[in-house]
Coordinates of C-alpha atoms in Angstrom, one line a residue:
Chain A
M10 CA 54.3 -26.8 46.1
M11 CA 53.0 -24.4 48.7
I12 CA 52.1 -25.5 52.2
V13 CA 49.6 -23.1 53.5
S14 CA 47.9 -25.0 56.2
L15 CA 49.2 -24.2 59.6
S16 CA 48.7 -25.8 63.1
L17 CA 48.1 -23.9 66.2
F18 CA 49.5 -24.9 69.5
A19 CA 49.2 -22.6 72.5
S20 CA 51.9 -24.1 74.7
L21 CA 54.9 -22.0 75.0
A22 CA 57.8 -23.8 73.5
F23 CA 60.5 -21.5 74.7
A24 CA 61.3 -19.3 77.7
Q25 CA 60.6 -15.6 77.6
T26 CA 61.0 -12.7 80.1
T27 CA 57.8 -11.6 81.8
D28 CA 57.9 -8.2 80.1
V29 CA 57.4 -10.1 76.8
K30 CA 54.3 -12.2 76.9
I31 CA 53.8 -14.7 74.0
L32 CA 50.1 -14.9 73.1
S33 CA 50.4 -17.6 70.3
T34 CA 52.8 -19.3 68.0
I35 CA 51.8 -21.0 64.8
N36 CA 54.2 -23.3 63.0
P37 CA 53.8 -25.3 59.8
Q38 CA 51.3 -28.1 60.2
T39 CA 53.5 -30.8 58.6
S40 CA 57.0 -31.4 59.7
N41 CA 57.9 -34.2 57.2
N42 CA 58.0 -34.8 53.5
I43 CA 59.1 -31.2 52.9
Q44 CA 60.6 -30.9 49.5
M45 CA 62.7 -28.3 47.7
G46 CA 60.8 -25.2 46.8
D47 CA 58.2 -25.7 49.6
V48 CA 57.2 -22.6 51.4
L49 CA 56.9 -22.8 55.2
S50 CA 55.4 -20.0 57.2
R51 CA 55.2 -19.5 60.9
S52 CA 53.9 -16.6 63.0
I53 CA 54.2 -15.5 66.6
E54 CA 52.0 -13.0 68.5
V55 CA 53.5 -11.3 71.5
E56 CA 52.4 -8.7 73.9
V57 CA 55.1 -6.3 75.3
D58 CA 55.0 -3.4 77.6
A59 CA 54.0 -0.2 76.0
A60 CA 57.5 1.2 76.7
Y61 CA 59.0 -1.2 74.3
Q62 CA 58.8 -1.2 70.5
L63 CA 59.9 -3.5 67.8
P64 CA 62.0 -1.5 65.3
K65 CA 62.2 -2.6 61.6
T66 CA 65.9 -2.9 62.0
S67 CA 65.5 -5.8 64.4
L68 CA 63.7 -7.9 61.8
P69 CA 65.7 -10.4 59.7
M70 CA 66.4 -9.4 56.2
K71 CA 64.3 -10.7 53.4
G72 CA 66.3 -13.0 51.1
E73 CA 68.7 -14.0 53.8
S74 CA 69.7 -17.7 53.4
R75 CA 70.7 -19.9 56.2
N76 CA 71.4 -23.7 55.8
G77 CA 69.3 -24.0 52.7
I78 CA 66.5 -22.0 54.1
E79 CA 65.8 -18.6 52.6
L80 CA 63.6 -16.0 54.2
R81 CA 61.1 -15.2 51.6
D82 CA 58.9 -12.7 53.4
V83 CA 58.5 -10.8 56.7
S84 CA 55.5 -9.0 57.9
V85 CA 54.7 -7.3 61.2
R86 CA 51.2 -6.2 62.3
T87 CA 51.1 -3.9 65.3
S88 CA 48.1 -3.2 67.6
K89 CA 48.0 -1.2 70.8
G90 CA 46.5 -2.3 74.1
S91 CA 45.8 -0.2 77.2
S92 CA 49.4 -0.4 78.4
T93 CA 51.0 -2.8 76.0
N94 CA 51.9 -3.2 72.3
I95 CA 50.8 -6.4 70.5
Y96 CA 53.0 -7.6 67.6
K97 CA 52.1 -10.4 65.2
I98 CA 55.2 -11.4 63.3
T99 CA 54.8 -13.7 60.3
L100 CA 57.9 -15.2 58.7
S101 CA 57.8 -17.1 55.4
Y102 CA 60.7 -19.4 54.4
Q103 CA 61.4 -21.4 51.3
V104 CA 63.5 -24.5 51.1
F105 CA 66.4 -24.4 48.7
I106 CA 68.5 -27.4 49.2
S107 CA 69.3 -30.4 46.9
A108 CA 69.9 -33.6 48.7
A109 CA 69.7 -37.3 47.5
K110 CA 68.6 -38.6 50.9
P111 CA 66.1 -37.4 53.6
L112 CA 67.6 -35.2 56.3
V113 CA 66.5 -33.1 59.2
M114 CA 66.5 -29.4 58.6
Q115 CA 65.2 -26.4 60.6
L116 CA 63.7 -23.1 60.3
P117 CA 66.3 -20.9 62.1
D118 CA 65.7 -19.3 65.5
E119 CA 65.3 -15.6 65.5
H120 CA 66.0 -12.9 68.2
L121 CA 64.2 -9.7 67.6
A122 CA 65.6 -7.0 69.9
L123 CA 63.1 -4.5 71.5
I124 CA 64.0 -0.9 72.2
G125 CA 62.6 1.9 74.3
G126 CA 62.5 0.2 77.8
A127 CA 64.9 0.2 80.6
K128 CA 65.9 -3.4 80.0
A129 CA 67.4 -5.0 77.0
L130 CA 64.6 -7.3 75.9
S131 CA 64.0 -9.4 72.8
I132 CA 61.4 -11.6 71.2
D133 CA 62.9 -15.0 70.8
I134 CA 61.5 -17.3 68.1
P135 CA 63.0 -20.8 68.5
A136 CA 64.2 -23.0 65.6
W137 CA 61.6 -25.4 64.2
K138 CA 62.8 -28.8 62.8
F139 CA 61.4 -30.8 60.0
W140 CA 62.3 -33.7 57.7
Y141 CA 63.4 -32.8 54.2
A142 CA 62.4 -35.3 51.5
P143 CA 64.4 -35.5 48.2
L144 CA 62.5 -35.3 45.0
V145 CA 64.2 -38.4 43.6
A146 CA 66.2 -41.1 45.2
E147 CA 69.9 -41.3 44.5
G148 CA 70.2 -38.2 42.4
I149 CA 68.9 -36.8 39.2
T150 CA 70.5 -39.4 37.0
N151 CA 67.7 -41.9 37.9
A152 CA 64.9 -39.4 37.6
K153 CA 63.7 -41.0 34.4
D154 CA 63.2 -44.3 36.1
N155 CA 61.4 -42.7 39.0
M156 CA 59.0 -40.7 36.9
L157 CA 55.4 -41.6 37.3
P158 CA 52.9 -41.1 34.5
Q159 CA 50.8 -37.9 34.8
S160 CA 47.2 -38.5 35.4
K161 CA 45.3 -38.2 32.2
P162 CA 43.5 -34.9 31.9
A163 CA 39.7 -35.1 31.9
L164 CA 38.3 -34.8 28.5
I165 CA 36.1 -31.8 27.7
D166 CA 32.6 -32.8 26.6
L167 CA 32.5 -31.7 23.0
N168 CA 28.8 -32.6 22.3
M169 CA 27.6 -29.2 23.6
H170 CA 30.2 -27.4 21.5
Y171 CA 29.3 -29.4 18.5
A172 CA 25.6 -28.6 19.0
R173 CA 26.4 -24.9 19.3
F174 CA 28.7 -25.0 16.3
W175 CA 26.1 -26.6 14.1
A176 CA 23.4 -24.2 15.4
A177 CA 25.7 -21.3 14.6
L178 CA 26.5 -22.7 11.2
A179 CA 22.8 -23.3 10.5
L180 CA 22.1 -19.7 11.6
L181 CA 24.9 -18.4 9.4
V182 CA 23.7 -20.3 6.4
T183 CA 20.1 -19.3 6.9
G184 CA 21.2 -15.7 7.3
L185 CA 23.3 -15.9 4.2
L186 CA 20.4 -17.5 2.3
G187 CA 18.2 -14.8 3.6
L188 CA 20.5 -12.1 2.5
V189 CA 20.8 -13.6 -0.9
Y190 CA 17.0 -14.0 -1.1
V191 CA 16.5 -10.4 -0.1
N192 CA 19.3 -8.7 -2.0
A193 CA 20.1 -10.8 -5.1
D194 CA 18.3 -10.1 -8.3
K195 CA 18.5 -13.4 -10.2
R196 CA 15.7 -15.1 -12.2
W197 CA 16.5 -18.5 -10.7
L198 CA 15.8 -17.3 -7.1
P199 CA 12.4 -18.4 -5.6
F200 CA 9.4 -16.3 -6.5
M201 CA 11.6 -14.2 -8.8
N202 CA 9.3 -14.5 -11.8
G203 CA 6.4 -12.5 -10.4
A204 CA 4.9 -9.6 -12.2
F205 CA 6.8 -7.0 -10.4
A206 CA 10.1 -9.0 -10.5
Q207 CA 9.7 -9.0 -14.3
A208 CA 8.8 -5.3 -14.3
H209 CA 11.8 -4.5 -12.2
R210 CA 14.2 -6.4 -14.5
N211 CA 12.6 -4.6 -17.6
I212 CA 12.9 -1.2 -16.0
K213 CA 16.5 -1.8 -15.1
K214 CA 17.3 -2.6 -18.7
L215 CA 15.9 0.8 -19.9
G216 CA 18.5 3.3 -20.9
H217 CA 18.1 7.0 -21.0
E218 CA 16.2 7.2 -24.3
Q219 CA 13.3 9.7 -24.6
T220 CA 10.6 7.0 -24.2
A221 CA 12.3 5.3 -21.2
N222 CA 9.9 6.9 -18.6
K223 CA 6.8 6.0 -20.5
N224 CA 8.0 2.5 -21.1
A225 CA 8.8 2.2 -17.4
L226 CA 5.3 3.3 -16.6
M227 CA 4.0 0.8 -19.0
H228 CA 5.9 -2.0 -17.4
M229 CA 4.6 -1.0 -14.0
H230 CA 1.0 -0.8 -15.2
Q231 CA 1.4 -4.2 -16.9
A232 CA 2.5 -5.7 -13.6
F233 CA -0.4 -4.1 -11.7
N234 CA -2.8 -5.4 -14.4
K235 CA -1.4 -8.9 -14.2
I236 CA -1.8 -9.1 -10.5
Y237 CA -5.2 -7.5 -10.5
G238 CA -6.4 -9.7 -13.3
A239 CA -7.8 -6.7 -15.2
N240 CA -6.8 -3.2 -16.0
L241 CA -6.1 -1.4 -12.8
F242 CA -6.9 2.3 -12.5
A243 CA -6.5 4.8 -9.7
N244 CA -10.1 4.6 -8.6
E245 CA -9.9 0.8 -8.1
L246 CA -6.9 0.9 -5.8
E247 CA -8.9 0.1 -2.7
H248 CA -10.2 -3.1 -4.4
F249 CA -6.7 -4.0 -5.5
L250 CA -5.3 -3.6 -2.0
A251 CA -8.2 -5.5 -0.4
A252 CA -7.6 -8.4 -2.8
N253 CA -3.8 -8.2 -2.4
P254 CA -3.1 -7.1 1.2
K255 CA 0.6 -7.9 0.9
F256 CA 0.9 -4.5 -0.9
L257 CA -0.8 -2.5 1.8
K258 CA 2.5 -1.4 3.3
V259 CA 3.3 0.5 0.1
K260 CA -0.2 1.9 -0.3
Q261 CA 1.0 5.5 -0.2
E262 CA 3.7 4.9 -2.8
I263 CA 1.2 3.1 -5.1
T264 CA -1.2 6.0 -4.8
Q265 CA 1.6 8.4 -5.7
F266 CA 2.6 6.2 -8.6
F267 CA -0.9 6.4 -10.1
E268 CA -1.0 10.1 -9.6
Q269 CA 2.4 10.5 -11.3
S270 CA 1.5 8.1 -14.0
N271 CA -1.8 9.9 -14.8
A272 CA 0.0 13.2 -14.8
A273 CA 2.7 11.9 -17.1
L274 CA 0.6 9.8 -19.5
F275 CA -2.6 11.8 -19.7
A276 CA -1.9 15.4 -18.5
N277 CA 1.3 15.7 -20.5
Q278 CA 3.2 16.9 -17.5
V279 CA 7.0 16.7 -17.8
A280 CA 8.4 13.9 -15.7
S281 CA 10.9 14.7 -13.0
A282 CA 14.5 13.9 -13.8
N283 CA 14.7 11.1 -11.4
Q284 CA 11.4 9.5 -12.3
L285 CA 13.0 6.5 -13.8
Q286 CA 15.1 5.9 -10.7
Q287 CA 11.9 6.3 -8.6
L288 CA 10.2 3.7 -10.7
K289 CA 13.2 1.3 -10.3
T290 CA 13.0 1.8 -6.5
L291 CA 9.2 1.3 -6.4
S292 CA 9.3 -1.8 -8.6
K293 CA 11.9 -3.3 -6.3
R294 CA 9.8 -2.5 -3.3
L295 CA 6.7 -4.0 -4.9
R296 CA 8.8 -7.1 -6.0
D297 CA 9.8 -7.5 -2.4
C298 CA 6.2 -7.3 -1.3
E299 CA 5.3 -9.8 -4.0
R300 CA 8.0 -12.2 -2.6
G301 CA 7.0 -11.6 1.0
V302 CA 10.3 -10.0 2.0
Chain B
M27 CA -6.6 37.5 -19.1
H28 CA -8.6 35.4 -21.5
I29 CA -7.4 32.2 -19.7
A30 CA -8.3 33.6 -16.3
T31 CA -11.8 34.4 -17.5
H32 CA -12.2 30.9 -18.8
D33 CA -11.1 29.5 -15.6
I34 CA -13.5 31.5 -13.6
Q35 CA -16.3 30.6 -16.0
L36 CA -15.4 26.9 -15.8
A37 CA -15.3 27.0 -12.0
D38 CA -18.6 28.9 -11.8
W39 CA -20.4 26.5 -14.1
R40 CA -19.0 23.6 -12.3
S41 CA -20.3 24.7 -9.0
H42 CA -23.7 25.1 -10.6
A43 CA -23.5 21.7 -12.2
L44 CA -22.7 20.1 -8.8
K45 CA -25.5 22.1 -7.2
L46 CA -27.9 20.7 -9.8
E47 CA -26.8 17.2 -8.7
K48 CA -27.3 18.0 -5.1
E49 CA -30.7 19.5 -5.7
V50 CA -32.0 16.5 -7.7
Q51 CA -30.5 14.1 -5.1
K52 CA -32.7 15.7 -2.5
V53 CA -35.8 14.3 -4.1
I54 CA -34.5 11.3 -6.1
V55 CA -32.8 8.7 -3.9
G56 CA -30.6 5.8 -5.1
Q57 CA -30.0 7.2 -8.5
D58 CA -26.8 9.1 -8.0
K59 CA -25.0 7.6 -11.0
A60 CA -28.0 8.2 -13.3
I61 CA -28.1 11.8 -12.1
R62 CA -24.4 12.3 -12.8
L63 CA -24.8 10.8 -16.2
M64 CA -27.7 13.0 -17.0
N65 CA -25.8 16.0 -15.8
I66 CA -22.9 15.0 -18.2
A67 CA -25.4 14.6 -21.0
I68 CA -26.8 18.1 -20.3
F69 CA -23.3 19.7 -20.5
A70 CA -22.3 17.6 -23.5
R71 CA -25.6 18.6 -25.2
G72 CA -26.6 15.0 -25.9
H73 CA -29.9 13.3 -26.0
V74 CA -30.6 10.5 -23.6
L75 CA -32.5 7.3 -23.8
L76 CA -33.7 6.1 -20.4
E77 CA -34.3 2.5 -19.8
G78 CA -36.2 1.4 -16.8
G79 CA -39.4 -0.2 -15.5
V80 CA -42.7 1.5 -14.7
G81 CA -42.8 3.7 -11.6
V82 CA -39.1 3.9 -10.9
G83 CA -39.2 7.7 -10.8
K84 CA -38.1 8.6 -14.4
T85 CA -40.7 11.4 -14.7
T86 CA -39.9 12.9 -11.4
L87 CA -36.2 12.7 -12.2
L88 CA -36.7 14.5 -15.5
Q89 CA -39.0 17.1 -14.1
S90 CA -36.5 17.8 -11.3
I91 CA -33.7 18.2 -13.8
A92 CA -35.8 20.3 -16.1
R93 CA -36.7 22.6 -13.2
C94 CA -33.0 23.0 -12.4
I95 CA -32.0 23.6 -16.0
G96 CA -34.8 26.2 -16.4
G97 CA -36.7 26.7 -19.7
A98 CA -39.7 24.8 -20.8
Y99 CA -40.4 21.1 -20.2
E100 CA -42.6 19.2 -22.6
R101 CA -43.7 15.6 -22.6
I102 CA -45.5 13.2 -24.9
E103 CA -46.6 9.6 -24.5
G104 CA -45.6 7.1 -27.2
T105 CA -48.6 5.1 -28.4
V106 CA -49.2 2.9 -31.4
D107 CA -51.6 5.5 -33.0
L108 CA -49.3 8.4 -32.3
M109 CA -48.5 10.2 -35.6
P110 CA -45.7 12.7 -36.4
N111 CA -48.3 15.5 -36.7
D112 CA -49.2 15.0 -33.1
L113 CA -45.8 16.3 -32.1
I114 CA -46.3 19.4 -34.4
Y115 CA -49.8 20.5 -33.8
H116 CA -53.2 19.5 -32.4
T117 CA -56.7 20.4 -33.5
Y118 CA -59.6 21.2 -31.3
L119 CA -63.0 22.9 -31.4
G120 CA -62.9 26.5 -30.1
E121 CA -65.4 28.2 -27.9
D122 CA -67.1 29.5 -31.0
G123 CA -67.5 25.9 -32.2
R124 CA -65.1 26.3 -35.1
P125 CA -62.1 23.9 -35.6
K126 CA -58.9 25.4 -34.4
I127 CA -55.3 24.4 -34.7
D128 CA -52.5 24.9 -32.2
E129 CA -48.8 24.2 -31.9
G130 CA -48.0 20.8 -30.6
P131 CA -45.7 19.9 -27.7
L132 CA -42.6 20.2 -29.8
L133 CA -43.3 23.7 -31.0
R134 CA -45.3 25.1 -28.1
A135 CA -42.4 26.6 -26.1
G136 CA -40.4 27.6 -29.1
E137 CA -36.7 28.4 -28.4
N138 CA -37.4 28.1 -24.6
L139 CA -37.8 24.3 -24.9
S140 CA -35.0 22.8 -22.8
V141 CA -36.2 19.3 -22.0
F142 CA -38.5 17.2 -24.2
F143 CA -39.5 13.9 -22.6
F144 CA -40.7 11.2 -25.0
N145 CA -42.2 8.5 -22.8
E146 CA -42.2 5.0 -24.1
I147 CA -40.7 5.9 -27.4
N148 CA -40.7 2.3 -28.6
R149 CA -44.5 2.3 -28.6
A150 CA -44.5 5.0 -31.3
R151 CA -44.4 4.2 -35.0
P152 CA -41.2 4.5 -37.0
Q153 CA -42.6 7.6 -38.7
V154 CA -42.7 9.3 -35.4
H155 CA -39.2 8.1 -34.7
A156 CA -38.0 9.5 -38.0
L157 CA -39.4 12.9 -37.2
M158 CA -38.1 12.9 -33.7
L159 CA -34.7 11.8 -34.7
R160 CA -34.5 14.5 -37.4
V161 CA -35.4 17.2 -34.8
M162 CA -32.8 15.8 -32.4
A163 CA -30.1 16.0 -35.1
E164 CA -31.0 19.3 -36.6
R165 CA -32.7 21.1 -33.7
H166 CA -35.1 22.9 -36.0
I167 CA -38.3 22.1 -37.9
S168 CA -40.5 23.8 -40.5
A169 CA -44.2 24.0 -39.7
F170 CA -46.9 26.6 -40.3
K171 CA -44.9 28.0 -43.1
K172 CA -42.1 29.0 -40.8
E173 CA -39.0 27.5 -39.2
Y174 CA -39.0 26.7 -35.5
R175 CA -35.6 26.6 -33.9
L176 CA -35.1 24.5 -30.9
P177 CA -31.4 25.2 -30.1
H178 CA -31.5 24.4 -26.4
M179 CA -33.6 21.3 -26.6
V180 CA -32.4 18.0 -25.0
V181 CA -34.5 14.9 -25.6
F182 CA -35.0 12.4 -22.9
A183 CA -36.7 9.3 -24.2
D184 CA -37.8 6.3 -22.3
R185 CA -38.2 2.8 -23.5
N186 CA -39.4 -0.3 -21.7
Q187 CA -37.3 -3.2 -22.8
V188 CA -39.3 -5.8 -20.9
E189 CA -42.7 -5.3 -22.6
K190 CA -42.6 -6.2 -26.3
N191 CA -46.3 -6.1 -27.3
E192 CA -47.3 -3.3 -29.6
T193 CA -43.8 -1.9 -29.6
F194 CA -41.5 -0.9 -32.5
E195 CA -37.8 -1.6 -32.0
I196 CA -35.7 1.5 -32.4
P197 CA -33.3 0.8 -35.3
S198 CA -29.6 1.0 -34.6
A199 CA -29.2 4.2 -36.7
A200 CA -31.9 5.8 -34.5
R201 CA -30.3 4.6 -31.3
D202 CA -27.0 6.1 -32.5
R203 CA -28.5 9.6 -32.3
F204 CA -28.9 9.3 -28.6
M205 CA -25.8 10.1 -26.7
M206 CA -26.5 7.8 -23.8
E207 CA -28.8 5.0 -22.8
I208 CA -29.1 5.3 -19.0
P209 CA -30.6 2.5 -17.0
I210 CA -32.9 3.6 -14.2
D211 CA -33.1 0.8 -11.8
I212 CA -34.9 0.3 -8.5
P213 CA -32.4 1.0 -5.7
A214 CA -30.9 -2.1 -4.2
D215 CA -30.4 -0.6 -0.8
R216 CA -33.1 -1.8 1.6
E217 CA -33.1 1.4 3.6
L218 CA -33.8 3.4 0.4
R219 CA -36.5 1.0 -0.6
K220 CA -38.1 1.4 2.8
A221 CA -37.9 5.2 2.5
L222 CA -39.6 5.0 -0.9
M223 CA -42.4 2.9 0.5
F224 CA -43.0 4.6 3.9
D225 CA -41.8 8.2 3.5
V226 CA -45.0 10.0 2.4
K227 CA -43.0 12.8 0.7
F228 CA -42.2 10.4 -2.1
Q229 CA -45.9 9.8 -2.8
H230 CA -46.5 13.3 -4.1
A231 CA -44.3 13.7 -7.1
E232 CA -45.6 17.2 -7.9
S233 CA -44.8 18.7 -4.5
L234 CA -41.6 16.7 -4.4
T235 CA -40.4 18.4 -7.6
K236 CA -41.2 21.8 -6.2
Q237 CA -38.6 21.3 -3.5
V238 CA -35.9 21.4 -6.2
E239 CA -34.4 24.9 -6.7
S240 CA -35.4 26.2 -10.1
N241 CA -33.1 27.8 -12.7
V242 CA -29.8 26.5 -11.2
L243 CA -28.4 26.6 -14.7
Q244 CA -29.1 29.1 -17.5
F245 CA -30.4 26.8 -20.2
D246 CA -29.9 29.3 -23.0
Q247 CA -26.2 29.6 -22.3
L248 CA -25.5 25.8 -22.1
N249 CA -24.5 25.5 -25.8
A250 CA -22.0 28.3 -25.6
F251 CA -20.5 27.0 -22.4
S252 CA -20.4 23.5 -23.7
D253 CA -18.1 24.6 -26.5
V254 CA -15.8 26.4 -24.0
L255 CA -15.7 23.3 -21.9
Q256 CA -15.0 20.9 -24.8
S257 CA -12.1 23.0 -26.0
H258 CA -10.7 23.4 -22.5
I259 CA -10.2 19.7 -21.7
K260 CA -7.1 18.3 -23.4
S261 CA -6.2 14.7 -24.2
S262 CA -2.7 13.2 -24.5
D263 CA -1.4 10.9 -27.2
V264 CA -1.6 8.0 -24.9
L265 CA -5.2 8.6 -24.1
E266 CA -6.0 9.1 -27.8
E267 CA -4.4 5.8 -28.6
Y268 CA -6.4 4.2 -25.8
A269 CA -9.6 5.6 -27.1
L270 CA -8.8 4.2 -30.6
D271 CA -8.1 0.8 -29.0
L272 CA -11.4 0.9 -27.3
W273 CA -13.2 1.8 -30.5
E274 CA -11.4 -1.1 -32.3
S275 CA -12.3 -3.4 -29.5
T276 CA -16.0 -2.7 -30.1
Q277 CA -15.5 -3.8 -33.7
N278 CA -13.1 -6.7 -33.2
P279 CA -13.1 -7.8 -29.6
E280 CA -11.3 -11.0 -30.4
K281 CA -8.2 -9.0 -31.5
F282 CA -7.8 -7.8 -27.9
G283 CA -8.3 -11.3 -26.4
I284 CA -11.8 -10.4 -25.1
K285 CA -13.8 -13.4 -24.1
L286 CA -17.4 -13.8 -22.9
D287 CA -19.0 -16.8 -21.2
S288 CA -21.2 -18.9 -23.5
V289 CA -20.7 -16.5 -26.4
D290 CA -18.4 -16.9 -29.5
V291 CA -17.0 -13.4 -29.6
N292 CA -16.0 -13.8 -33.2
R293 CA -19.6 -14.1 -34.2
L294 CA -21.1 -11.6 -31.6
I295 CA -20.5 -8.2 -33.2
H296 CA -22.2 -7.2 -36.4
T297 CA -21.2 -3.5 -36.1
G298 CA -19.2 -1.8 -33.5
A299 CA -19.4 1.8 -32.3
S300 CA -19.8 4.5 -34.9
P301 CA -17.5 7.5 -35.4
R302 CA -20.4 9.7 -34.1
G303 CA -20.6 7.4 -31.1
M304 CA -16.9 7.7 -30.3
G305 CA -17.1 11.4 -30.8
M306 CA -19.9 11.6 -28.3
L307 CA -18.0 9.3 -25.9
L308 CA -15.1 11.7 -25.8
K309 CA -17.4 14.6 -25.5
A310 CA -19.1 13.1 -22.4
A311 CA -15.7 12.0 -21.0
R312 CA -14.5 15.6 -21.2
V313 CA -17.5 16.8 -19.2
N314 CA -16.7 14.1 -16.6
A315 CA -13.1 15.4 -16.4
W316 CA -14.4 18.9 -15.9
L317 CA -16.8 17.8 -13.2
M318 CA -13.8 16.1 -11.5
N319 CA -12.0 19.4 -11.6
R320 CA -9.4 18.4 -14.1
D321 CA -8.3 19.9 -17.4
S322 CA -7.0 16.6 -18.9
L323 CA -8.8 13.5 -19.9
Y324 CA -8.1 10.4 -17.9
P325 CA -9.1 6.8 -18.7
E326 CA -11.4 7.0 -15.7
D327 CA -13.4 9.7 -17.5
I328 CA -14.0 7.4 -20.4
H329 CA -14.9 4.5 -18.1
A330 CA -17.4 6.7 -16.3
V331 CA -19.6 6.9 -19.4
F332 CA -18.4 4.0 -21.6
H333 CA -21.2 1.6 -21.0
E334 CA -24.0 4.1 -21.3
L335 CA -22.4 5.6 -24.4
I336 CA -21.5 2.4 -26.3
A337 CA -23.8 -0.4 -25.2
H338 CA -26.8 0.8 -27.2
R339 CA -24.7 1.5 -30.3
L340 CA -23.4 -2.0 -30.6
V341 CA -25.2 -4.1 -33.2
F342 CA -25.1 -7.8 -32.4
N343 CA -25.7 -10.7 -34.8
T344 CA -29.4 -11.7 -34.8
M345 CA -28.9 -14.8 -32.7
Y346 CA -27.6 -12.7 -29.8
E347 CA -30.0 -9.7 -30.1
N348 CA -32.6 -11.1 -27.7
R349 CA -29.8 -11.1 -25.0
R350 CA -28.6 -7.6 -25.9
T351 CA -28.9 -5.9 -22.5
Q352 CA -26.9 -8.6 -20.7
L353 CA -24.3 -9.2 -23.4
A354 CA -23.8 -5.5 -24.0
R355 CA -23.1 -5.0 -20.3
E356 CA -20.7 -8.0 -20.2
L357 CA -18.9 -6.9 -23.4
T358 CA -18.3 -3.3 -22.3
T359 CA -17.1 -4.5 -18.9
Q360 CA -14.7 -6.9 -20.5
I361 CA -13.4 -4.3 -22.9
L362 CA -12.6 -1.9 -20.0
S363 CA -10.9 -4.8 -18.1
T364 CA -8.9 -6.1 -21.0
V365 CA -7.8 -3.2 -23.3
A366 CA -4.6 -1.9 -21.6
V367 CA -3.4 1.6 -21.2
P368 CA -0.7 2.5 -21.9
S369 CA -0.8 0.0 -24.8
Q370 CA 2.1 -2.3 -24.9
T371 CA 2.2 -2.5 -28.6
K372 CA 2.3 1.3 -29.0
S373 CA 5.0 1.6 -26.4
V374 CA 7.2 -1.0 -28.1
Q375 CA 6.7 0.8 -31.5
A376 CA 7.7 4.0 -29.9
K377 CA 10.7 2.4 -28.4
A378 CA 11.7 0.9 -31.8
A379 CA 11.3 4.3 -33.5

C-alpha cells in the first residue's frame, strides 16, 4: 500500500546554521498504522549561499537499508536564486520489517554535506518516528483466523451485452440469409421460380452442342414473353420497361441482347464464342432484377 | 463490283422512297402509317384496297403518290350501272355528229399508266370486278384487236364498308388479288383535326397536290428494281419457320392457343391465308426491311404489314362475317402476340436432332 498524501508543517524541527536556510519540510501525513511494504516519502527545501553546492556524493545511496527501512528513491531539484542555491531533496523509504507486535520505528536522520564554501556546512534532516502495525497478530500461523472476507466484486450489467450480442447475431443471420438469397441458386429459395430464374437454370444446363446458343436465346425470349404477356420484340422494349420498371437498370443489356438475338436468329451472323456465357450472365442479372436483388 | 453496284442502287432507291414519304407527308397529315404501307406496296408491286369513310383524303393521298411515282394516273367511279366496257372504251358524238369511240381510262395512258384508282369498287358489279381483277393479275388486256400492256400499273381501289346499299361484296378470291387492305382513318390527334378544319391549304386538294414534288421515282424502273430488292433481302431458317407458324395460325388459331373474347376460335376460321397471300406478305416484309436499311428479314418486318396483308384474306364462317373488320383486327393482333419466335417446338426438335 502506498501512502502518498503528505502533510506540510512550516516550523523548523531541527537547528540549522544561518548559512543554510530551511524553507520547508514535508513529512508523511500519517505516523501510525504503517505496515510492511508501505512507502513513506519526505522532502526538504533549503536555501544555501551560492558559494555552497550539494554534490551527488553527499546523497545517501539508493537501496541502503537501516533498521528495516530501505531508501527506495532519492531526487534533488536545484534552482538558483540571486545569491543562493535552492535545493529540494525528496527521499522515499519503504518499510521492510516483520514484527508480530506494534513498535515505534523511524525514518533515519540524514546529514548531507555541502562543499564549496569556507565553512564545513551540511543539510541536516532529522529522524522521523512512526508506529509500525503488524499485518497479523501473533505471527503468520494465525493468519487464517484473522483473514477477512474480500468484498464481493460488483457484478457487471450483462443486459446491455446480451442486447448487443442478440443484435449482432440477428445482423449476422440476416446477412447470411441475404448472402444466400443473393448468391444461392436453388429452386426452393423465395422468388426462384420466376421466368428468368427458370431461363437461367435452363441455360446453365446447356452444353456445348451446336444448337446451344439458339436454345439459350429461345429460353431468354420465352422469359421475356412470359413477363410481357405477349411476344416481345425489339421495337416494344420501351413498353416492356414501362410496364416492368424493375428491369430498367439493365435496359442497355436488354437492348444489346435483342440486337444480338436478331443478328444471330434472323441475319445468320455467327455468334461470338462467349455468347453462351454472356447469356448466362445476363439471365442471372435479369433473375436478380426479377427477385428485387 | 456487281455487289457494290447493287448496294449503291439499293441505297439510291431507298433515299428516293423515303423522299416520297416525306413529300406526301407534307400534304397528308396523320396518315404516316398508311403512307408507309402504300410505299411498301409500290415497291412490292402490289395492288391496294383502301378502306375508309368519305372525305378522309384518299383521293388526295393517291394523287400525291401518283405525282411522286410519275407516269399516268387514272380514276374511275364504281357505280351499279358501271359495265366492264366502260373501263375499256367510251363512245361519244364527234364534232361532225358521227359516233366515235375512244379508249377508256384503263387503256388511255397505255404503258405509262402507273396508278389506277377504282373508287368505291364494291358499288361495281361482279362483271366489272372480274375484268379488273384479271387486268390486275395479268397486267395486259386485248381490245381494239390489239394487246394493251400495263406493266407498271398499280391499282388502288377503295371500298366503303359502312354503306351496304347497292353494293356488291368483293368475293374472297378477288380480295386475295389485292396485296393489302389499308385503313384510312380520320386522325385521332386533336391538333391534326384542328389543322384539317382551319388550315385553308387543306381545302384546295388540287393546289395541295401540286406542292408534292413530281417524278421522285421512275415508275418504269420500279419492276426491275423490285426484283433486285426482293433477291437482296435474305431470310433465316428461324424466320422462315416463324412465317410458316404464322400461316398455320391463320388456318388453325386454336393450335397455337389463340383465344378471342366472345368468339369460339375453333369455329371462326373458314379459310386462312392463301399461299399467294403469304408470298405477298414476305414480299412486302422484304420491302420494309429494305426501308429500315437492313438486308435480312426480321419478325418486325412481317409485323409491320401483317394485319394489312392478312386480314382481308381471312374467310370467316358466315355467323362471324358481319363482324369481320373487328374480328380480323383482333385475330391478327392475337396471332402476333401468341405465336412465338424462336419457336420452342422447333428448337427442341433441333436439340433432339
